[in-house]
Short mmCIF file of C-alpha atoms in Angstrom, two decimals:
data_model
loop_
_atom_site.label_atom_id
_atom_site.label_comp_id
_atom_site.label_asym_id
_atom_site.label_seq_id
_atom_site.Cartn_x
_atom_site.Cartn_y
_atom_site.Cartn_z
CA UNK A 1 7.55 30.00 -7.89
CA UNK A 2 3.95 30.87 -7.71
CA UNK A 3 0.53 29.11 -8.49
CA UNK A 4 1.98 25.78 -7.16
CA UNK A 5 -0.32 22.78 -6.47
CA UNK A 6 1.41 21.43 -3.52
CA UNK A 7 -0.54 18.22 -3.22
CA UNK A 8 0.07 17.53 -7.09
CA UNK A 9 3.68 18.17 -6.55
CA UNK A 10 3.89 15.55 -3.75
CA UNK A 11 2.09 13.00 -5.71
CA UNK A 12 4.34 13.59 -8.67
CA UNK A 13 7.53 13.46 -6.83
CA UNK A 14 6.44 10.14 -5.00
CA UNK A 15 5.45 8.53 -8.38
CA UNK A 16 8.64 9.60 -9.99
CA UNK A 17 10.75 8.44 -7.28
CA UNK A 18 8.89 5.12 -7.01
CA UNK A 19 9.27 4.84 -10.94
CA UNK A 20 12.92 5.20 -10.80
CA UNK A 21 13.40 3.23 -7.58
CA UNK A 22 11.54 0.15 -8.85
CA UNK A 23 13.25 0.12 -11.95
CA UNK A 24 16.41 -1.10 -10.06
CA UNK A 25 14.60 -4.12 -8.25
CA UNK A 26 11.97 -5.25 -10.68
CA UNK A 27 14.29 -6.20 -13.26
CA UNK A 28 16.25 -8.52 -10.93
CA UNK A 29 13.98 -11.41 -10.59
CA UNK A 30 13.16 -11.01 -14.37
CA UNK A 31 16.75 -11.18 -15.58
CA UNK A 32 17.14 -14.77 -16.02
CA UNK A 33 14.02 -15.13 -18.27
CA UNK A 34 15.30 -11.92 -20.29
CA UNK A 35 18.69 -13.22 -21.01
CA UNK A 36 17.13 -16.83 -21.76
CA UNK A 37 14.92 -15.17 -24.21
CA UNK A 38 17.67 -13.21 -25.83
CA UNK A 39 20.21 -15.71 -25.65
CA UNK A 40 22.61 -13.39 -23.58
CA UNK A 41 23.79 -15.05 -20.54
CA UNK A 42 27.43 -14.25 -21.19
CA UNK A 43 26.86 -10.45 -21.24
CA UNK A 44 23.95 -10.24 -18.95
CA UNK A 45 25.81 -7.91 -16.65
CA UNK A 46 25.68 -5.19 -19.02
CA UNK A 47 22.01 -4.83 -18.68
CA UNK A 48 22.56 -3.55 -15.17
CA UNK A 49 25.86 -1.97 -15.69
CA UNK A 50 25.30 0.49 -18.59
CA UNK A 51 21.90 1.65 -16.85
CA UNK A 52 24.05 2.38 -13.73
CA UNK A 53 26.75 3.99 -15.65
CA UNK A 54 24.79 6.36 -17.85
CA UNK A 55 22.41 7.36 -14.83
CA UNK A 56 25.43 7.88 -12.49
CA UNK A 57 27.32 10.26 -14.76
CA UNK A 58 24.46 12.37 -15.89
CA UNK A 59 23.16 13.29 -12.33
CA UNK A 60 25.50 16.22 -11.90
CA UNK A 61 24.91 17.43 -15.37
CA UNK A 62 21.13 17.41 -15.01
CA UNK A 63 21.46 19.35 -11.72
CA UNK A 64 23.34 22.32 -13.62
CA UNK A 65 20.99 22.04 -16.45
CA UNK A 66 17.98 22.37 -14.08
CA UNK A 67 19.50 25.52 -12.55
CA UNK A 68 19.84 26.89 -16.39
CA UNK A 69 16.53 26.02 -17.65
CA UNK A 70 14.30 25.20 -14.86
CA UNK A 71 13.46 21.97 -12.80
CA UNK A 72 10.07 21.44 -14.48
CA UNK A 73 11.67 21.43 -18.04
CA UNK A 74 14.54 19.17 -17.22
CA UNK A 75 12.21 16.78 -14.90
CA UNK A 76 9.85 16.49 -18.07
CA UNK A 77 12.60 16.05 -20.72
CA UNK A 78 14.20 13.17 -18.43
CA UNK A 79 11.15 11.50 -17.77
CA UNK A 80 10.42 11.24 -21.54
CA UNK A 81 13.91 9.90 -22.14
CA UNK A 82 13.32 7.41 -19.49
CA UNK A 83 9.70 6.38 -21.03
CA UNK A 84 11.23 6.17 -24.34
CA UNK A 85 14.15 3.80 -23.12
CA UNK A 86 11.59 1.73 -21.15
CA UNK A 87 9.45 1.34 -24.42
CA UNK A 88 12.42 0.41 -26.65
CA UNK A 89 13.62 -1.85 -23.83
CA UNK A 90 10.13 -3.79 -23.92
CA UNK A 91 10.51 -4.27 -27.72
CA UNK A 92 14.31 -5.52 -27.67
CA UNK A 93 14.73 -8.47 -29.75
CA UNK A 94 18.29 -9.08 -28.95
CA UNK A 95 20.79 -8.78 -25.99
CA UNK A 96 22.57 -5.99 -27.91
CA UNK A 97 19.54 -3.94 -28.41
CA UNK A 98 18.49 -4.45 -24.69
CA UNK A 99 21.86 -2.99 -23.61
CA UNK A 100 21.61 -0.04 -25.90
CA UNK A 101 18.05 0.88 -24.80
CA UNK A 102 19.05 0.52 -21.09
CA UNK A 103 21.72 3.01 -21.67
CA UNK A 104 18.81 5.53 -23.11
CA UNK A 105 16.69 4.37 -19.86
CA UNK A 106 19.64 5.40 -17.67
CA UNK A 107 20.11 8.69 -19.22
CA UNK A 108 16.60 9.65 -18.40
CA UNK A 109 16.70 8.04 -14.72
CA UNK A 110 19.86 10.21 -14.02
CA UNK A 111 17.59 13.25 -14.29
CA UNK A 112 14.26 12.10 -12.51
CA UNK A 113 15.32 11.45 -8.70
CA UNK A 114 17.68 14.42 -8.18
CA UNK A 115 15.50 17.08 -10.17
CA UNK A 116 12.51 15.75 -7.74
CA UNK A 117 14.65 16.37 -4.75
CA UNK A 118 15.34 19.82 -5.94
CA UNK A 119 11.77 20.68 -6.71
CA UNK A 120 11.01 19.51 -3.14
CA UNK A 121 13.62 21.88 -1.87
CA UNK A 122 12.35 24.77 -3.82
CA UNK A 123 8.50 24.04 -3.05
CA UNK A 124 8.60 23.13 0.86
CA UNK A 125 10.13 25.07 3.56
CA UNK A 126 12.93 23.51 5.54
CA UNK A 127 10.67 22.53 8.32
CA UNK A 128 8.15 20.59 6.01
CA UNK A 129 11.04 19.13 3.84
CA UNK A 130 11.97 16.26 6.27
CA UNK A 131 8.40 14.99 6.25
CA UNK A 132 8.41 14.90 2.39
CA UNK A 133 11.78 13.23 2.19
CA UNK A 134 10.64 10.68 4.61
CA UNK A 135 7.68 9.92 2.21
CA UNK A 136 9.98 9.54 -0.70
CA UNK A 137 12.06 7.26 1.38
CA UNK A 138 8.84 5.21 1.79
CA UNK A 139 8.68 5.02 -1.97
CA UNK A 140 12.18 3.26 -1.94
CA UNK A 141 11.04 0.94 0.62
CA UNK A 142 8.04 -0.14 -1.02
CA UNK A 143 9.95 -0.44 -4.34
CA UNK A 144 12.43 -2.62 -2.66
CA UNK A 145 10.00 -5.08 -1.36
CA UNK A 146 7.38 -4.93 -4.35
CA UNK A 147 9.85 -4.68 -7.17
CA UNK A 148 11.08 -8.14 -7.02
CA UNK A 149 7.44 -9.56 -6.69
CA UNK A 150 6.03 -7.38 -9.45
CA UNK A 151 8.77 -8.45 -11.72
CA UNK A 152 8.23 -12.18 -11.05
CA UNK A 153 4.57 -11.75 -11.37
CA UNK A 154 4.97 -10.15 -14.92
CA UNK A 155 7.46 -12.84 -15.90
CA UNK A 156 5.09 -15.77 -14.71
CA UNK A 157 1.76 -14.31 -15.51
CA UNK A 158 2.47 -11.99 -18.67
CA UNK A 159 5.74 -11.50 -20.11
CA UNK A 160 8.96 -9.97 -19.11
CA UNK A 161 8.28 -7.07 -21.72
CA UNK A 162 5.82 -5.64 -19.35
CA UNK A 163 8.41 -4.65 -16.68
CA UNK A 164 9.23 -2.12 -19.14
CA UNK A 165 5.75 -1.33 -20.58
CA UNK A 166 4.50 -0.57 -17.08
CA UNK A 167 6.56 2.54 -17.15
CA UNK A 168 4.93 4.14 -20.03
CA UNK A 169 1.36 5.09 -18.28
CA UNK A 170 3.44 5.92 -15.07
CA UNK A 171 5.75 8.12 -16.82
CA UNK A 172 2.95 9.81 -18.89
CA UNK A 173 0.87 10.47 -15.53
CA UNK A 174 3.97 11.98 -14.14
CA UNK A 175 4.49 14.33 -16.96
CA UNK A 176 0.99 15.59 -16.82
CA UNK A 177 0.93 15.95 -12.94
CA UNK A 178 4.08 18.10 -13.11
CA UNK A 179 2.96 19.99 -16.00
CA UNK A 180 -0.36 20.81 -14.36
CA UNK A 181 0.83 21.38 -10.62
CA UNK A 182 4.10 23.30 -11.03
CA UNK A 183 4.28 26.89 -12.46
CA UNK A 184 7.90 27.82 -12.40
CA UNK A 185 9.64 31.31 -13.00
CA UNK A 186 13.31 30.52 -14.09
CA UNK A 187 15.89 32.72 -12.63
CA UNK A 188 18.90 31.98 -15.27
CA UNK A 189 22.30 31.67 -13.50
CA UNK A 190 25.50 31.13 -15.03
CA UNK A 191 26.58 27.29 -14.50
CA UNK A 192 29.68 25.73 -15.46
CA UNK A 193 28.95 22.10 -16.42
CA UNK A 194 32.04 19.57 -16.15
CA UNK A 195 31.28 18.04 -19.65
CA UNK A 196 34.94 16.89 -20.11
CA UNK A 197 34.73 15.44 -16.68
CA UNK A 198 31.63 13.40 -17.47
CA UNK A 199 32.94 12.31 -20.89
CA UNK A 200 36.18 11.11 -19.62
CA UNK A 201 34.68 9.37 -16.41
CA UNK A 202 32.30 7.35 -18.58
CA UNK A 203 35.07 6.62 -21.17
CA UNK A 204 37.46 5.28 -18.59
CA UNK A 205 34.82 3.34 -16.88
CA UNK A 206 33.36 1.74 -20.02
CA UNK A 207 37.03 0.52 -21.11
CA UNK A 208 37.32 -0.95 -17.66
CA UNK A 209 34.10 -2.73 -17.94
CA UNK A 210 34.83 -3.90 -21.37
CA UNK A 211 38.16 -5.30 -20.39
CA UNK A 212 36.59 -7.36 -17.61
CA UNK A 213 33.88 -8.70 -19.92
CA UNK A 214 36.52 -9.68 -22.62
CA UNK A 215 38.65 -11.39 -19.74
CA UNK A 216 35.64 -13.32 -18.82
CA UNK A 217 34.78 -14.54 -22.38
CA UNK A 218 38.53 -15.64 -23.10
CA UNK A 219 40.37 -17.48 -20.49
CA UNK A 220 43.75 -16.14 -21.63
CA UNK A 221 45.09 -13.82 -19.27
CA UNK A 222 47.12 -12.16 -21.83
CA UNK A 223 44.11 -11.35 -24.05
CA UNK A 224 45.35 -8.52 -26.25
CA UNK A 225 41.95 -6.81 -26.55
CA UNK A 226 41.17 -6.90 -22.84
CA UNK A 227 44.71 -5.74 -22.08
CA UNK A 228 44.55 -2.70 -24.43
CA UNK A 229 41.23 -1.67 -22.95
CA UNK A 230 42.59 -1.90 -19.47
CA UNK A 231 45.71 0.32 -20.37
CA UNK A 232 43.41 2.77 -21.98
CA UNK A 233 41.10 2.90 -18.84
CA UNK A 234 44.11 3.72 -16.88
CA UNK A 235 45.35 6.43 -19.21
CA UNK A 236 41.92 7.94 -19.45
CA UNK A 237 41.44 7.97 -15.57
CA UNK A 238 44.95 9.86 -15.12
CA UNK A 239 43.65 12.34 -17.62
CA UNK A 240 40.40 12.54 -15.88
CA UNK A 241 42.12 13.41 -12.56
CA UNK A 242 44.13 16.43 -13.84
CA UNK A 243 41.14 17.59 -15.59
CA UNK A 244 38.99 17.33 -12.40
CA UNK A 245 41.73 19.03 -10.46
CA UNK A 246 41.39 22.21 -12.80
CA UNK A 247 37.55 22.18 -13.09
CA UNK A 248 35.53 24.84 -11.61
CA UNK A 249 32.93 22.37 -10.57
CA UNK A 250 34.16 18.85 -10.86
CA UNK A 251 31.91 15.79 -11.10
CA UNK A 252 34.33 14.10 -8.59
CA UNK A 253 35.75 16.83 -6.26
CA UNK A 254 39.22 15.05 -5.35
CA UNK A 255 39.76 17.64 -2.49
CA UNK A 256 36.97 15.90 -0.31
CA UNK A 257 39.14 12.82 -0.45
CA UNK A 258 41.65 14.36 1.71
CA UNK A 259 39.48 13.78 4.48
CA UNK A 260 40.17 10.20 5.84
CA UNK A 261 36.54 9.83 6.90
CA UNK A 262 35.07 10.79 3.34
CA UNK A 263 37.77 8.45 1.55
CA UNK A 264 37.09 5.55 3.65
CA UNK A 265 33.36 6.00 3.83
CA UNK A 266 33.23 6.01 0.00
CA UNK A 267 35.38 3.00 -0.43
CA UNK A 268 33.14 0.94 1.76
CA UNK A 269 30.07 2.17 0.19
CA UNK A 270 31.56 1.21 -3.14
CA UNK A 271 32.67 -2.45 -2.06
CA UNK A 272 29.34 -3.26 -0.23
CA UNK A 273 27.40 -1.82 -3.17
CA UNK A 274 29.14 -4.23 -5.44
CA UNK A 275 28.09 -6.97 -2.95
CA UNK A 276 24.55 -5.78 -3.22
CA UNK A 277 24.30 -6.34 -6.94
CA UNK A 278 25.99 -9.65 -6.47
CA UNK A 279 23.07 -10.83 -4.45
CA UNK A 280 20.34 -9.08 -6.84
CA UNK A 281 21.59 -10.74 -9.88
CA UNK A 282 22.96 -14.40 -8.77
CA UNK A 283 20.33 -15.50 -6.13
CA UNK A 284 17.43 -15.20 -8.81
CA UNK A 285 19.81 -17.13 -11.13
CA UNK A 286 20.02 -19.77 -8.58
CA UNK A 287 16.54 -19.99 -7.70
CA UNK A 288 15.43 -20.26 -11.32
CA UNK A 289 18.36 -22.10 -12.92
CA UNK A 290 19.20 -24.61 -10.05
CA UNK A 291 16.07 -24.86 -8.11
CA UNK A 292 13.72 -24.63 -11.09
CA UNK A 293 11.49 -22.19 -9.63
CA UNK A 294 9.47 -19.21 -11.42
CA UNK A 295 10.43 -15.71 -11.07
CA UNK A 296 7.78 -14.97 -8.35
CA UNK A 297 9.39 -17.17 -5.83
CA UNK A 298 12.73 -15.47 -6.53
CA UNK A 299 10.83 -12.32 -5.62
CA UNK A 300 9.66 -13.63 -2.52
CA UNK A 301 13.33 -14.95 -1.55
CA UNK A 302 14.62 -11.39 -2.02
CA UNK A 303 11.67 -9.59 -0.40
CA UNK A 304 13.23 -10.13 3.33
CA UNK A 305 16.22 -8.13 2.25
CA UNK A 306 14.35 -4.80 1.79
CA UNK A 307 12.39 -5.22 4.99
CA UNK A 308 15.59 -6.00 6.99
CA UNK A 309 17.34 -3.25 5.47
CA UNK A 310 15.07 -0.58 7.12
CA UNK A 311 15.31 -2.20 10.29
CA UNK A 312 19.16 -2.13 10.02
CA UNK A 313 18.84 1.66 9.29
CA UNK A 314 17.02 2.33 12.53
CA UNK A 315 19.50 -0.10 14.54
CA UNK A 316 22.57 1.91 13.06
CA UNK A 317 20.83 5.17 14.36
CA UNK A 318 20.71 3.76 17.81
CA UNK A 319 24.38 2.30 17.76
CA UNK A 320 25.76 5.44 16.47
CA UNK A 321 24.79 7.47 19.50
CA UNK A 322 25.85 4.88 22.03
CA UNK A 323 29.18 3.10 20.44
CA UNK A 324 30.04 5.52 17.70
CA UNK A 325 30.67 5.12 13.99
CA UNK A 326 33.63 3.07 13.83
CA UNK A 327 32.18 0.23 15.95
CA UNK A 328 28.73 0.48 14.17
CA UNK A 329 30.58 -0.28 10.82
CA UNK A 330 32.46 -2.86 12.37
CA UNK A 331 29.23 -4.61 13.72
CA UNK A 332 27.57 -4.23 10.33
CA UNK A 333 30.54 -5.56 8.69
CA UNK A 334 30.52 -8.74 10.94
CA UNK A 335 26.59 -9.22 10.12
CA UNK A 336 27.42 -9.17 6.45
CA UNK A 337 30.39 -11.52 6.94
CA UNK A 338 28.11 -14.00 8.61
CA UNK A 339 25.56 -13.52 5.86
CA UNK A 340 28.17 -14.11 3.17
CA UNK A 341 29.57 -17.26 4.85
CA UNK A 342 26.14 -18.62 5.17
CA UNK A 343 25.46 -17.91 1.30
CA UNK A 344 28.80 -19.29 0.32
CA UNK A 345 28.21 -22.64 2.33
CA UNK A 346 24.84 -23.19 0.48
CA UNK A 347 24.64 -26.44 -1.41
CA UNK A 348 22.83 -27.47 -4.49
CA UNK A 349 19.85 -28.78 -2.20
CA UNK A 350 19.55 -25.93 0.26
CA UNK A 351 16.11 -25.14 0.90
CA UNK A 352 14.46 -22.09 -0.21
CA UNK A 353 13.66 -20.96 3.53
CA UNK A 354 17.31 -20.71 4.18
CA UNK A 355 17.84 -18.35 1.39
CA UNK A 356 15.08 -16.11 2.69
CA UNK A 357 16.86 -16.06 6.06
CA UNK A 358 19.95 -15.23 4.42
CA UNK A 359 18.38 -12.34 2.73
CA UNK A 360 17.27 -11.01 6.00
CA UNK A 361 20.62 -11.30 7.55
CA UNK A 362 22.38 -9.57 4.52
CA UNK A 363 19.57 -6.87 4.44
CA UNK A 364 20.17 -5.99 8.27
CA UNK A 365 23.73 -5.60 7.54
CA UNK A 366 23.35 -3.37 4.40
CA UNK A 367 20.89 -1.03 6.19
CA UNK A 368 23.57 -0.53 8.82
CA UNK A 369 26.47 0.06 6.82
CA UNK A 370 24.89 2.46 4.36
CA UNK A 371 23.03 4.48 7.02
CA UNK A 372 26.44 4.85 9.02
CA UNK A 373 28.76 5.53 6.00
CA UNK A 374 26.31 8.23 4.75
CA UNK A 375 26.17 9.80 8.01
CA UNK A 376 29.84 9.76 8.36
CA UNK A 377 30.58 11.34 5.03
CA UNK A 378 28.03 14.11 5.65
CA UNK A 379 29.15 14.87 8.99
CA UNK A 380 32.81 15.18 7.93
CA UNK A 381 32.31 18.43 5.98
CA UNK A 382 30.86 21.84 6.68
CA UNK A 383 27.14 22.39 6.19
CA UNK A 384 27.53 24.13 2.84
CA UNK A 385 29.33 20.97 1.39
CA UNK A 386 26.75 18.24 2.38
CA UNK A 387 25.09 18.03 -0.79
CA UNK A 388 28.55 17.62 -2.64
CA UNK A 389 29.65 14.91 -0.02
CA UNK A 390 26.34 13.25 -0.46
CA UNK A 391 26.68 13.18 -4.22
CA UNK A 392 30.21 11.80 -3.74
CA UNK A 393 29.18 8.60 -1.78
CA UNK A 394 26.08 8.28 -4.08
CA UNK A 395 28.56 8.31 -7.10
CA UNK A 396 30.84 5.63 -5.36
CA UNK A 397 27.67 3.53 -4.56
CA UNK A 398 26.64 3.34 -8.21
CA UNK A 399 29.97 2.95 -9.58
CA UNK A 400 30.49 0.15 -7.24
CA UNK A 401 27.37 -1.55 -8.31
CA UNK A 402 28.55 -1.38 -11.96
CA UNK A 403 32.27 -2.69 -11.16
CA UNK A 404 30.91 -5.30 -8.93
CA UNK A 405 28.73 -6.68 -11.53
CA UNK A 406 31.59 -6.50 -14.15
CA UNK A 407 34.10 -8.50 -11.89
CA UNK A 408 31.39 -11.07 -10.82
CA UNK A 409 30.42 -11.49 -14.37
CA UNK A 410 33.92 -12.01 -15.46
CA UNK A 411 34.26 -14.70 -12.85
CA UNK A 412 30.94 -16.22 -13.54
CA UNK A 413 31.26 -16.48 -17.49
CA UNK A 414 35.00 -17.83 -17.22
CA UNK A 415 33.83 -20.37 -14.88
CA UNK A 416 30.89 -21.22 -16.91
CA UNK A 417 32.78 -21.60 -20.03
CA UNK A 418 35.67 -23.60 -18.28
CA UNK A 419 33.16 -26.02 -16.81
CA UNK A 420 31.03 -26.48 -19.94
CA UNK A 421 34.28 -27.00 -21.93
CA UNK A 422 35.26 -30.00 -19.55
CA UNK A 423 31.75 -31.48 -19.58
CA UNK A 424 31.75 -35.12 -20.65
CA UNK A 425 28.74 -34.71 -22.86
CA UNK A 426 29.26 -32.64 -25.95
CA UNK A 427 25.52 -31.63 -26.13
CA UNK A 428 26.35 -29.29 -23.15
CA UNK A 429 26.89 -25.77 -24.39
CA UNK A 430 26.06 -22.15 -23.91
CA UNK A 431 22.74 -22.43 -25.90
CA UNK A 432 21.62 -25.21 -23.37
CA UNK A 433 22.56 -23.23 -20.39
CA UNK A 434 20.42 -20.07 -21.65
CA UNK A 435 17.34 -22.37 -21.78
CA UNK A 436 17.97 -23.90 -18.37
CA UNK A 437 17.88 -20.52 -16.35
CA UNK A 438 14.37 -19.77 -17.33
CA UNK A 439 11.21 -22.14 -16.31
CA UNK A 440 9.72 -20.68 -19.67
CA UNK A 441 12.42 -22.45 -21.79
CA UNK A 442 13.40 -25.40 -19.50
CA UNK A 443 11.18 -27.74 -21.67
CA UNK A 444 13.66 -27.22 -24.54
CA UNK A 445 16.42 -28.79 -22.58
CA UNK A 446 16.80 -32.70 -22.94
CA UNK A 447 15.87 -34.22 -19.63
CA UNK A 448 19.07 -36.07 -19.34
CA UNK A 449 21.11 -32.83 -19.51
CA UNK A 450 19.33 -30.90 -16.78
CA UNK A 451 21.20 -32.47 -13.82
CA UNK A 452 24.66 -32.05 -15.30
CA UNK A 453 23.87 -28.26 -16.47
CA UNK A 454 22.59 -27.42 -13.11
CA UNK A 455 25.73 -28.82 -11.40
CA UNK A 456 27.81 -26.70 -13.72
CA UNK A 457 25.72 -23.74 -12.76
CA UNK A 458 25.84 -24.36 -9.18
CA UNK A 459 29.57 -24.73 -9.38
CA UNK A 460 30.16 -21.35 -11.01
CA UNK A 461 27.49 -19.65 -8.92
CA UNK A 462 29.07 -21.19 -5.66
CA UNK A 463 32.63 -19.84 -6.47
CA UNK A 464 31.01 -16.32 -7.31
CA UNK A 465 29.54 -16.36 -3.96
CA UNK A 466 32.88 -16.92 -2.43
CA UNK A 467 34.50 -14.33 -4.37
CA UNK A 468 31.77 -11.61 -3.28
CA UNK A 469 33.10 -12.52 0.16
CA UNK A 470 36.20 -10.83 -0.45
CA UNK A 471 34.55 -7.57 -0.83
CA UNK A 472 33.05 -7.74 2.72
CA UNK A 473 36.55 -8.82 4.17
CA UNK A 474 38.32 -5.75 2.48
CA UNK A 475 35.53 -3.40 3.69
CA UNK A 476 35.86 -4.83 7.36
CA UNK A 477 39.41 -4.12 7.17
CA UNK A 478 39.12 -0.60 5.75
CA UNK A 479 36.66 0.51 8.72
CA UNK A 480 39.72 0.30 11.10
CA UNK A 481 41.09 3.39 9.43
CA UNK A 482 37.97 5.43 10.47
CA UNK A 483 38.33 7.87 13.39
CA UNK A 484 36.01 6.90 16.13
CA UNK A 485 33.25 9.22 17.46
CA UNK A 486 29.80 9.66 18.88
CA UNK A 487 26.86 11.44 17.21
CA UNK A 488 23.93 13.11 18.59
CA UNK A 489 20.45 11.66 17.79
CA UNK A 490 19.36 14.73 15.67
CA UNK A 491 22.30 13.86 13.40
CA UNK A 492 21.42 10.62 12.50
CA UNK A 493 20.14 10.17 9.01
CA UNK A 494 18.72 7.05 7.00
CA UNK A 495 19.61 5.56 4.08
CA UNK A 496 17.53 4.24 0.96
CA UNK A 497 18.08 0.66 -0.33
CA UNK A 498 20.12 0.84 -3.50
#
């Protein structure tokens, strides 16, 4: 590479990282208003799940394409796709359109962050790279705190459309900066891209998510449509396994999972990532649907989570050196268990400060457990395979978010339908519930129905919180399978918020 404007590169990757990071948090507090406007409470989890799915499976493909055609070109293309998807999301007029456009947005997001990291690795020498990575970690931290607040502000003061439109100027600025700042000479090397693996993995996961969605919409356990999709998912994943075993460079390297540390670490990351998404989606739903607050207050309730996350990450670094990885994950699991029990015990009149405190407790546990599992997985392989091992835990975290949303969505939808069906007042229906969850549309609900609707919503969310607790319990049980060990201070690495 030559003629590189280093300052512009730093600004560009920071802005790009921030744009991709904040997209995962800015939408959480706006979601109740979005699904209320688009009348899509029953399938709202797909707005998150499809974005996570398309971004996850395209990450390894973008990495190979960047080696083939150059980082700069792939970065610009993925950013354009992301901006186009964001623009379409802003103009969505139905929940189905929103889901489709979020898929497009995810296709772009899958290339932005990994390509940014590769550009940093190419531009900066090893001794300076850590500082740049730390700067990018700051972008995730700022996004984690600012995202819910900015999303709440847009919803309360402007409209929800602006949480997507804001990406247009930011994306264009990023493209201009990288075009000016980076001059790249591409050395084309032959790359084998696992297209079949990506296609099969996406198809199998889609079938699984759709099956859970249909089970949530129909309380009949023998739902033929859902059962057929579940069988199809199993068959596709079996084929995927054998295809990956023969692939030259698989997107899921199964050989890694012969190592118990990597297997258990990935499973724990999968389970806790699912829990994180339950918090991001269903606490704002509680604040706006049950407590009647606007989106800004929902953002304030979640803000302590991100702050405590980084505190937990630093604590984990100390504990890894003094008591080892197994005990550190055990302590983190206990912290999360306490936070989960606290959340599950909240009543319909629980004050907001207790939710904020609960967010801080959970954030502390998240920071500890994700830092420790990441270090464990990276430390369990030779230096030449650290990138592959890190990619595996990133994939498991992303898939965990998508599957968790589908499972919690299935539970939430089925309980909501059941409770509304048993309501004494025939006027209580899904349309009224869609109006309730947004302060912008609450005025459309008859005053006499507000109390009963909130009670139904409370009962459904309360059970979801208890079901989420099961993921922490399984994670705690799994940590006993980990080998014990102490790490040197120089080996401790942080973890960014999901």
